[in-house]
PDB file of C-alpha atoms in Angstrom:
ATOM      1  CA  UNK A   1     -59.960  49.767 -17.724  1.00 60.00           C
ATOM      2  CA  UNK A   2     -57.240  47.231 -16.924  1.00 66.00           C
ATOM      3  CA  UNK A   3     -59.443  44.305 -15.901  1.00 85.00           C
ATOM      4  CA  UNK A   4     -57.964  44.382 -12.385  1.00 92.00           C
ATOM      5  CA  UNK A   5     -60.568  45.165  -9.749  1.00 94.00           C
ATOM      6  CA  UNK A   6     -60.036  45.950  -6.104  1.00 96.00           C
ATOM      7  CA  UNK A   7     -62.496  46.173  -3.247  1.00 96.00           C
ATOM      8  CA  UNK A   8     -63.406  48.152  -1.341  1.00 96.00           C
ATOM      9  CA  UNK A   9     -62.402  51.458  -2.949  1.00 95.00           C
ATOM     10  CA  UNK A  10     -62.338  53.325   0.353  1.00 96.00           C
ATOM     11  CA  UNK A  11     -62.143  52.134   3.940  1.00 96.00           C
ATOM     12  CA  UNK A  12     -61.832  53.731   7.361  1.00 98.00           C
ATOM     13  CA  UNK A  13     -60.540  51.638  10.252  1.00 98.00           C
ATOM     14  CA  UNK A  14     -59.533  52.263  13.842  1.00 98.00           C
ATOM     15  CA  UNK A  15     -56.004  51.736  15.116  1.00 98.00           C
ATOM     16  CA  UNK A  16     -55.551  48.150  16.314  1.00 98.00           C
ATOM     17  CA  UNK A  17     -58.210  46.702  14.027  1.00 98.00           C
ATOM     18  CA  UNK A  18     -57.655  44.223  11.217  1.00 98.00           C
ATOM     19  CA  UNK A  19     -58.462  44.751   7.524  1.00 98.00           C
ATOM     20  CA  UNK A  20     -58.766  42.569   4.425  1.00 98.00           C
ATOM     21  CA  UNK A  21     -58.396  44.029   0.953  1.00 98.00           C
ATOM     22  CA  UNK A  22     -59.324  42.095  -2.175  1.00 98.00           C
ATOM     23  CA  UNK A  23     -58.069  41.984  -5.735  1.00 97.00           C
ATOM     24  CA  UNK A  24     -59.321  40.192  -8.830  1.00 94.00           C
ATOM     25  CA  UNK A  25     -56.569  39.833 -11.398  1.00 89.00           C
ATOM     26  CA  UNK A  26     -56.941  40.286 -15.120  1.00 84.00           C
ATOM     27  CA  UNK A  27     -58.132  37.174 -16.924  1.00 83.00           C
ATOM     28  CA  UNK A  28     -55.211  34.863 -17.727  1.00 82.00           C
ATOM     29  CA  UNK A  29     -52.820  36.533 -15.295  1.00 86.00           C
ATOM     30  CA  UNK A  30     -51.264  34.248 -12.674  1.00 88.00           C
ATOM     31  CA  UNK A  31     -49.169  36.751 -10.720  1.00 89.00           C
ATOM     32  CA  UNK A  32     -50.441  39.340  -8.276  1.00 92.00           C
ATOM     33  CA  UNK A  33     -48.332  41.952  -6.507  1.00 93.00           C
ATOM     34  CA  UNK A  34     -49.393  44.320  -3.742  1.00 96.00           C
ATOM     35  CA  UNK A  35     -48.023  47.818  -3.222  1.00 96.00           C
ATOM     36  CA  UNK A  36     -48.503  50.485  -0.574  1.00 97.00           C
ATOM     37  CA  UNK A  37     -48.467  54.089  -1.745  1.00 96.00           C
ATOM     38  CA  UNK A  38     -48.302  56.839   0.856  1.00 94.00           C
ATOM     39  CA  UNK A  39     -49.350  60.331  -0.176  1.00 90.00           C
ATOM     40  CA  UNK A  40     -46.754  61.981  -2.402  1.00 88.00           C
ATOM     41  CA  UNK A  41     -44.616  58.839  -2.628  1.00 91.00           C
ATOM     42  CA  UNK A  42     -44.095  56.098  -5.167  1.00 93.00           C
ATOM     43  CA  UNK A  43     -45.628  52.667  -4.541  1.00 94.00           C
ATOM     44  CA  UNK A  44     -43.662  50.391  -2.210  1.00 95.00           C
ATOM     45  CA  UNK A  45     -43.614  46.637  -2.866  1.00 94.00           C
ATOM     46  CA  UNK A  46     -45.301  44.556  -0.148  1.00 97.00           C
ATOM     47  CA  UNK A  47     -45.279  41.065  -1.623  1.00 94.00           C
ATOM     48  CA  UNK A  48     -45.983  39.025  -4.742  1.00 92.00           C
ATOM     49  CA  UNK A  49     -47.894  35.803  -5.328  1.00 92.00           C
ATOM     50  CA  UNK A  50     -47.279  33.464  -8.229  1.00 89.00           C
ATOM     51  CA  UNK A  51     -49.560  30.471  -8.670  1.00 88.00           C
ATOM     52  CA  UNK A  52     -50.761  30.676  -5.045  1.00 91.00           C
ATOM     53  CA  UNK A  53     -47.259  30.856  -3.523  1.00 92.00           C
ATOM     54  CA  UNK A  54     -45.574  33.942  -2.099  1.00 92.00           C
ATOM     55  CA  UNK A  55     -42.412  34.444  -4.149  1.00 86.00           C
ATOM     56  CA  UNK A  56     -41.117  37.799  -2.985  1.00 88.00           C
ATOM     57  CA  UNK A  57     -41.593  40.158  -0.075  1.00 92.00           C
ATOM     58  CA  UNK A  58     -40.617  43.756   0.617  1.00 92.00           C
ATOM     59  CA  UNK A  59     -39.688  45.399   3.926  1.00 92.00           C
ATOM     60  CA  UNK A  60     -43.040  45.046   5.621  1.00 96.00           C
ATOM     61  CA  UNK A  61     -43.672  43.461   9.032  1.00 97.00           C
ATOM     62  CA  UNK A  62     -45.360  40.054   9.423  1.00 96.00           C
ATOM     63  CA  UNK A  63     -48.689  41.698  10.301  1.00 97.00           C
ATOM     64  CA  UNK A  64     -48.973  42.238   6.534  1.00 98.00           C
ATOM     65  CA  UNK A  65     -49.979  38.887   5.070  1.00 97.00           C
ATOM     66  CA  UNK A  66     -51.654  37.657   1.942  1.00 96.00           C
ATOM     67  CA  UNK A  67     -53.235  34.855   0.012  1.00 96.00           C
ATOM     68  CA  UNK A  68     -53.729  33.927  -3.603  1.00 95.00           C
ATOM     69  CA  UNK A  69     -56.612  31.672  -4.585  1.00 94.00           C
ATOM     70  CA  UNK A  70     -56.831  29.037  -7.351  1.00 93.00           C
ATOM     71  CA  UNK A  71     -58.562  31.578  -9.616  1.00 91.00           C
ATOM     72  CA  UNK A  72     -55.527  33.867  -8.992  1.00 92.00           C
ATOM     73  CA  UNK A  73     -57.500  36.477  -7.101  1.00 94.00           C
ATOM     74  CA  UNK A  74     -55.767  37.690  -3.973  1.00 96.00           C
ATOM     75  CA  UNK A  75     -56.236  39.151  -0.508  1.00 97.00           C
ATOM     76  CA  UNK A  76     -54.055  41.458   1.548  1.00 98.00           C
ATOM     77  CA  UNK A  77     -54.560  41.247   5.310  1.00 98.00           C
ATOM     78  CA  UNK A  78     -53.193  43.766   7.761  1.00 98.00           C
ATOM     79  CA  UNK A  79     -53.422  43.101  11.504  1.00 97.00           C
ATOM     80  CA  UNK A  80     -53.030  45.527  14.396  1.00 98.00           C
ATOM     81  CA  UNK A  81     -53.482  48.572  12.179  1.00 98.00           C
ATOM     82  CA  UNK A  82     -51.300  51.601  12.851  1.00 98.00           C
ATOM     83  CA  UNK A  83     -51.863  55.201  11.816  1.00 97.00           C
ATOM     84  CA  UNK A  84     -48.937  54.950   9.359  1.00 96.00           C
ATOM     85  CA  UNK A  85     -50.769  52.196   7.487  1.00 98.00           C
ATOM     86  CA  UNK A  86     -53.012  54.890   6.015  1.00 97.00           C
ATOM     87  CA  UNK A  87     -52.252  54.774   2.289  1.00 96.00           C
ATOM     88  CA  UNK A  88     -53.451  53.750  -1.154  1.00 96.00           C
ATOM     89  CA  UNK A  89     -53.061  49.989  -1.562  1.00 97.00           C
ATOM     90  CA  UNK A  90     -52.516  48.901  -5.137  1.00 96.00           C
ATOM     91  CA  UNK A  91     -52.805  45.477  -6.645  1.00 95.00           C
ATOM     92  CA  UNK A  92     -51.060  44.659  -9.919  1.00 92.00           C
ATOM     93  CA  UNK A  93     -51.511  41.553 -12.023  1.00 90.00           C
ATOM     94  CA  UNK A  94     -49.235  40.165 -14.692  1.00 84.00           C
ATOM     95  CA  UNK A  95     -48.542  36.972 -16.576  1.00 81.00           C
ATOM     96  CA  UNK A  96     -45.448  35.458 -15.002  1.00 72.00           C
ATOM     97  CA  UNK A  97     -43.205  37.188 -12.488  1.00 63.00           C
ATOM     98  CA  UNK A  98     -40.188  38.022 -14.601  1.00 58.00           C
ATOM     99  CA  UNK A  99     -41.058  37.260 -18.202  1.00 57.00           C
ATOM    100  CA  UNK A 100     -39.729  39.927 -20.517  1.00 57.00           C
ATOM    101  CA  UNK A 101     -42.145  42.399 -22.052  1.00 56.00           C
ATOM    102  CA  UNK A 102     -44.833  41.658 -19.515  1.00 66.00           C
ATOM    103  CA  UNK A 103     -46.339  44.789 -18.088  1.00 75.00           C
ATOM    104  CA  UNK A 104     -48.139  44.862 -14.779  1.00 80.00           C
ATOM    105  CA  UNK A 105     -51.712  46.137 -14.842  1.00 86.00           C
ATOM    106  CA  UNK A 106     -52.836  48.023 -11.763  1.00 91.00           C
ATOM    107  CA  UNK A 107     -56.233  48.088 -10.148  1.00 93.00           C
ATOM    108  CA  UNK A 108     -57.773  51.383  -9.058  1.00 92.00           C
ATOM    109  CA  UNK A 109     -56.570  50.881  -5.505  1.00 94.00           C
ATOM    110  CA  UNK A 110     -58.102  50.846  -2.031  1.00 96.00           C
ATOM    111  CA  UNK A 111     -57.744  54.035  -0.021  1.00 96.00           C
ATOM    112  CA  UNK A 112     -57.294  52.967   3.627  1.00 97.00           C
ATOM    113  CA  UNK A 113     -57.538  55.524   6.394  1.00 97.00           C
ATOM    114  CA  UNK A 114     -56.611  54.506   9.930  1.00 98.00           C
ATOM    115  CA  UNK A 115     -57.881  56.783  12.694  1.00 97.00           C
TER     116      UNK A 115
ATOM    117  CA  UNK B   1     -29.140  48.880  -2.080  1.00 66.00           C
ATOM    118  CA  UNK B   2     -31.978  49.920  -4.329  1.00 79.00           C
ATOM    119  CA  UNK B   3     -32.294  53.549  -5.291  1.00 90.00           C
ATOM    120  CA  UNK B   4     -34.311  55.298  -7.965  1.00 95.00           C
ATOM    121  CA  UNK B   5     -34.114  59.063  -8.317  1.00 96.00           C
ATOM    122  CA  UNK B   6     -36.317  61.399 -10.279  1.00 97.00           C
ATOM    123  CA  UNK B   7     -37.138  65.091  -9.844  1.00 97.00           C
ATOM    124  CA  UNK B   8     -39.962  65.795  -7.430  1.00 96.00           C
ATOM    125  CA  UNK B   9     -41.781  68.264  -9.638  1.00 97.00           C
ATOM    126  CA  UNK B  10     -41.598  69.961 -13.038  1.00 98.00           C
ATOM    127  CA  UNK B  11     -43.598  72.636 -14.816  1.00 97.00           C
ATOM    128  CA  UNK B  12     -44.027  73.003 -18.567  1.00 97.00           C
ATOM    129  CA  UNK B  13     -46.173  74.914 -21.045  1.00 97.00           C
ATOM    130  CA  UNK B  14     -48.963  73.479 -23.166  1.00 97.00           C
ATOM    131  CA  UNK B  15     -47.635  72.489 -26.605  1.00 97.00           C
ATOM    132  CA  UNK B  16     -44.037  72.249 -25.406  1.00 97.00           C
ATOM    133  CA  UNK B  17     -41.719  69.257 -24.887  1.00 97.00           C
ATOM    134  CA  UNK B  18     -40.641  68.035 -21.464  1.00 98.00           C
ATOM    135  CA  UNK B  19     -38.044  65.445 -20.450  1.00 98.00           C
ATOM    136  CA  UNK B  20     -38.306  63.641 -17.103  1.00 98.00           C
ATOM    137  CA  UNK B  21     -35.080  61.973 -16.015  1.00 98.00           C
ATOM    138  CA  UNK B  22     -34.638  58.886 -13.878  1.00 98.00           C
ATOM    139  CA  UNK B  23     -31.435  57.394 -12.510  1.00 97.00           C
ATOM    140  CA  UNK B  24     -31.310  54.035 -10.813  1.00 96.00           C
ATOM    141  CA  UNK B  25     -29.076  51.742  -8.801  1.00 93.00           C
ATOM    142  CA  UNK B  26     -30.581  48.315  -8.255  1.00 88.00           C
ATOM    143  CA  UNK B  27     -29.198  44.874  -7.452  1.00 83.00           C
ATOM    144  CA  UNK B  28     -30.906  43.316 -10.480  1.00 86.00           C
ATOM    145  CA  UNK B  29     -32.404  44.651 -13.685  1.00 90.00           C
ATOM    146  CA  UNK B  30     -35.154  43.186 -15.803  1.00 89.00           C
ATOM    147  CA  UNK B  31     -36.581  46.253 -17.499  1.00 91.00           C
ATOM    148  CA  UNK B  32     -37.553  49.834 -16.764  1.00 94.00           C
ATOM    149  CA  UNK B  33     -41.130  51.057 -16.810  1.00 94.00           C
ATOM    150  CA  UNK B  34     -42.768  54.459 -16.897  1.00 96.00           C
ATOM    151  CA  UNK B  35     -46.245  54.913 -15.480  1.00 95.00           C
ATOM    152  CA  UNK B  36     -48.589  57.892 -15.425  1.00 96.00           C
ATOM    153  CA  UNK B  37     -50.710  58.443 -12.336  1.00 95.00           C
ATOM    154  CA  UNK B  38     -53.451  61.039 -11.973  1.00 94.00           C
ATOM    155  CA  UNK B  39     -54.351  62.049  -8.430  1.00 89.00           C
ATOM    156  CA  UNK B  40     -56.386  59.399  -6.650  1.00 83.00           C
ATOM    157  CA  UNK B  41     -56.117  56.942  -9.538  1.00 86.00           C
ATOM    158  CA  UNK B  42     -54.084  53.827 -10.319  1.00 87.00           C
ATOM    159  CA  UNK B  43     -50.831  54.054 -12.289  1.00 91.00           C
ATOM    160  CA  UNK B  44     -51.291  53.418 -16.019  1.00 91.00           C
ATOM    161  CA  UNK B  45     -48.559  51.917 -18.181  1.00 90.00           C
ATOM    162  CA  UNK B  46     -46.765  54.264 -20.578  1.00 93.00           C
ATOM    163  CA  UNK B  47     -43.595  52.536 -21.739  1.00 92.00           C
ATOM    164  CA  UNK B  48     -41.123  49.738 -21.199  1.00 91.00           C
ATOM    165  CA  UNK B  49     -37.378  49.542 -22.000  1.00 94.00           C
ATOM    166  CA  UNK B  50     -35.138  46.545 -21.479  1.00 91.00           C
ATOM    167  CA  UNK B  51     -32.511  47.224 -24.159  1.00 93.00           C
ATOM    168  CA  UNK B  52     -30.549  50.443 -24.614  1.00 96.00           C
ATOM    169  CA  UNK B  53     -32.080  52.996 -26.902  1.00 96.00           C
ATOM    170  CA  UNK B  54     -35.229  54.915 -27.606  1.00 96.00           C
ATOM    171  CA  UNK B  55     -38.768  53.534 -27.658  1.00 93.00           C
ATOM    172  CA  UNK B  56     -41.333  55.799 -29.303  1.00 93.00           C
ATOM    173  CA  UNK B  57     -45.053  55.593 -28.756  1.00 89.00           C
ATOM    174  CA  UNK B  58     -46.994  58.518 -30.190  1.00 93.00           C
ATOM    175  CA  UNK B  59     -46.358  61.654 -28.129  1.00 96.00           C
ATOM    176  CA  UNK B  60     -44.372  59.656 -25.559  1.00 96.00           C
ATOM    177  CA  UNK B  61     -40.829  58.317 -25.928  1.00 97.00           C
ATOM    178  CA  UNK B  62     -38.591  56.611 -23.403  1.00 97.00           C
ATOM    179  CA  UNK B  63     -34.834  56.161 -23.471  1.00 98.00           C
ATOM    180  CA  UNK B  64     -32.616  53.737 -21.571  1.00 98.00           C
ATOM    181  CA  UNK B  65     -28.881  53.496 -20.964  1.00 97.00           C
ATOM    182  CA  UNK B  66     -28.168  50.450 -18.820  1.00 96.00           C
ATOM    183  CA  UNK B  67     -24.444  51.226 -18.464  1.00 95.00           C
ATOM    184  CA  UNK B  68     -25.286  54.646 -17.014  1.00 96.00           C
ATOM    185  CA  UNK B  69     -28.306  53.531 -14.989  1.00 96.00           C
ATOM    186  CA  UNK B  70     -30.300  56.251 -16.686  1.00 97.00           C
ATOM    187  CA  UNK B  71     -33.637  56.672 -18.404  1.00 98.00           C
ATOM    188  CA  UNK B  72     -35.794  59.537 -19.514  1.00 98.00           C
ATOM    189  CA  UNK B  73     -39.404  59.971 -20.540  1.00 98.00           C
ATOM    190  CA  UNK B  74     -40.029  62.528 -23.271  1.00 98.00           C
ATOM    191  CA  UNK B  75     -43.474  64.040 -23.670  1.00 97.00           C
ATOM    192  CA  UNK B  76     -44.143  66.061 -26.835  1.00 97.00           C
ATOM    193  CA  UNK B  77     -46.970  68.458 -27.724  1.00 97.00           C
ATOM    194  CA  UNK B  78     -47.956  68.731 -24.098  1.00 98.00           C
ATOM    195  CA  UNK B  79     -51.645  68.878 -23.274  1.00 97.00           C
ATOM    196  CA  UNK B  80     -53.322  70.017 -20.084  1.00 97.00           C
ATOM    197  CA  UNK B  81     -54.444  66.436 -19.430  1.00 96.00           C
ATOM    198  CA  UNK B  82     -50.760  65.411 -19.199  1.00 97.00           C
ATOM    199  CA  UNK B  83     -50.639  67.061 -15.769  1.00 97.00           C
ATOM    200  CA  UNK B  84     -50.024  64.052 -13.528  1.00 97.00           C
ATOM    201  CA  UNK B  85     -47.370  62.194 -11.577  1.00 97.00           C
ATOM    202  CA  UNK B  86     -44.904  60.180 -13.667  1.00 98.00           C
ATOM    203  CA  UNK B  87     -43.401  57.130 -12.011  1.00 97.00           C
ATOM    204  CA  UNK B  88     -40.141  55.469 -13.037  1.00 97.00           C
ATOM    205  CA  UNK B  89     -39.900  51.827 -11.953  1.00 95.00           C
ATOM    206  CA  UNK B  90     -37.220  49.157 -12.341  1.00 94.00           C
ATOM    207  CA  UNK B  91     -38.245  45.513 -12.398  1.00 90.00           C
ATOM    208  CA  UNK B  92     -35.833  43.181 -10.640  1.00 85.00           C
ATOM    209  CA  UNK B  93     -35.116  39.618 -11.685  1.00 81.00           C
ATOM    210  CA  UNK B  94     -38.014  38.282  -9.596  1.00 77.00           C
ATOM    211  CA  UNK B  95     -40.576  40.577 -11.142  1.00 78.00           C
ATOM    212  CA  UNK B  96     -40.776  43.088  -8.309  1.00 84.00           C
ATOM    213  CA  UNK B  97     -41.225  46.715  -9.399  1.00 88.00           C
ATOM    214  CA  UNK B  98     -39.094  49.248  -7.519  1.00 92.00           C
ATOM    215  CA  UNK B  99     -40.562  52.721  -7.912  1.00 94.00           C
ATOM    216  CA  UNK B 100     -39.110  56.178  -7.641  1.00 94.00           C
ATOM    217  CA  UNK B 101     -41.088  58.734  -5.674  1.00 94.00           C
ATOM    218  CA  UNK B 102     -42.649  60.147  -8.825  1.00 96.00           C
ATOM    219  CA  UNK B 103     -42.348  63.438 -10.700  1.00 97.00           C
ATOM    220  CA  UNK B 104     -45.348  65.757 -10.420  1.00 97.00           C
ATOM    221  CA  UNK B 105     -45.736  67.464 -13.807  1.00 98.00           C
ATOM    222  CA  UNK B 106     -47.834  70.627 -14.077  1.00 97.00           C
ATOM    223  CA  UNK B 107     -48.777  71.755 -17.575  1.00 97.00           C
ATOM    224  CA  UNK B 108     -49.665  75.460 -17.763  1.00 96.00           C
ATOM    225  CA  UNK B 109     -51.616  77.160 -20.563  1.00 95.00           C
TER     226      UNK B 109
END
């Protein structure tokens, strides 16, 4: 148990729909990162939030957006879903974005299937 | 560019030792992580290296050479439960983790 919880655990959506995934970070952690993991691949960085501000983004289109709340929990929103968006979405929380010796703790992930 | 390479799959025998290699080329470096991931589950932290050398943690050890852009994860006294995917990840200077595609390790009796 890492203290990072994600909801829902599984989700099926239709192409073109919108989805919101949620993440509660570990107590005391102020940084949340989101990753997309396709089957058989390593996680790919989507974006990171530090103290409610986005402070890094990977190669994902603008239809991937996010929020971080004052309690440091976070949401990932994906608009106009495409079949290739089917993946495991992982949230990781840490204390500080680049402080040495700070590991990122991952939630159990949300398995999104787009049909 | 950012590139992290690790073998796609490896097989080893229960009780043996296995070494999983990782080479990286990244624009910034702020530590190298190894994670274990069982199918359908979240990655779990195994080790962290930021300075050159060997870090030992029970049956798991990790080595880093920054000048060579190289790391390895060493697993001793392999158990069946060690069958999993092992992910090498480099953290850049902004805290982003850049992952390799993972090495699928199968431990056979």
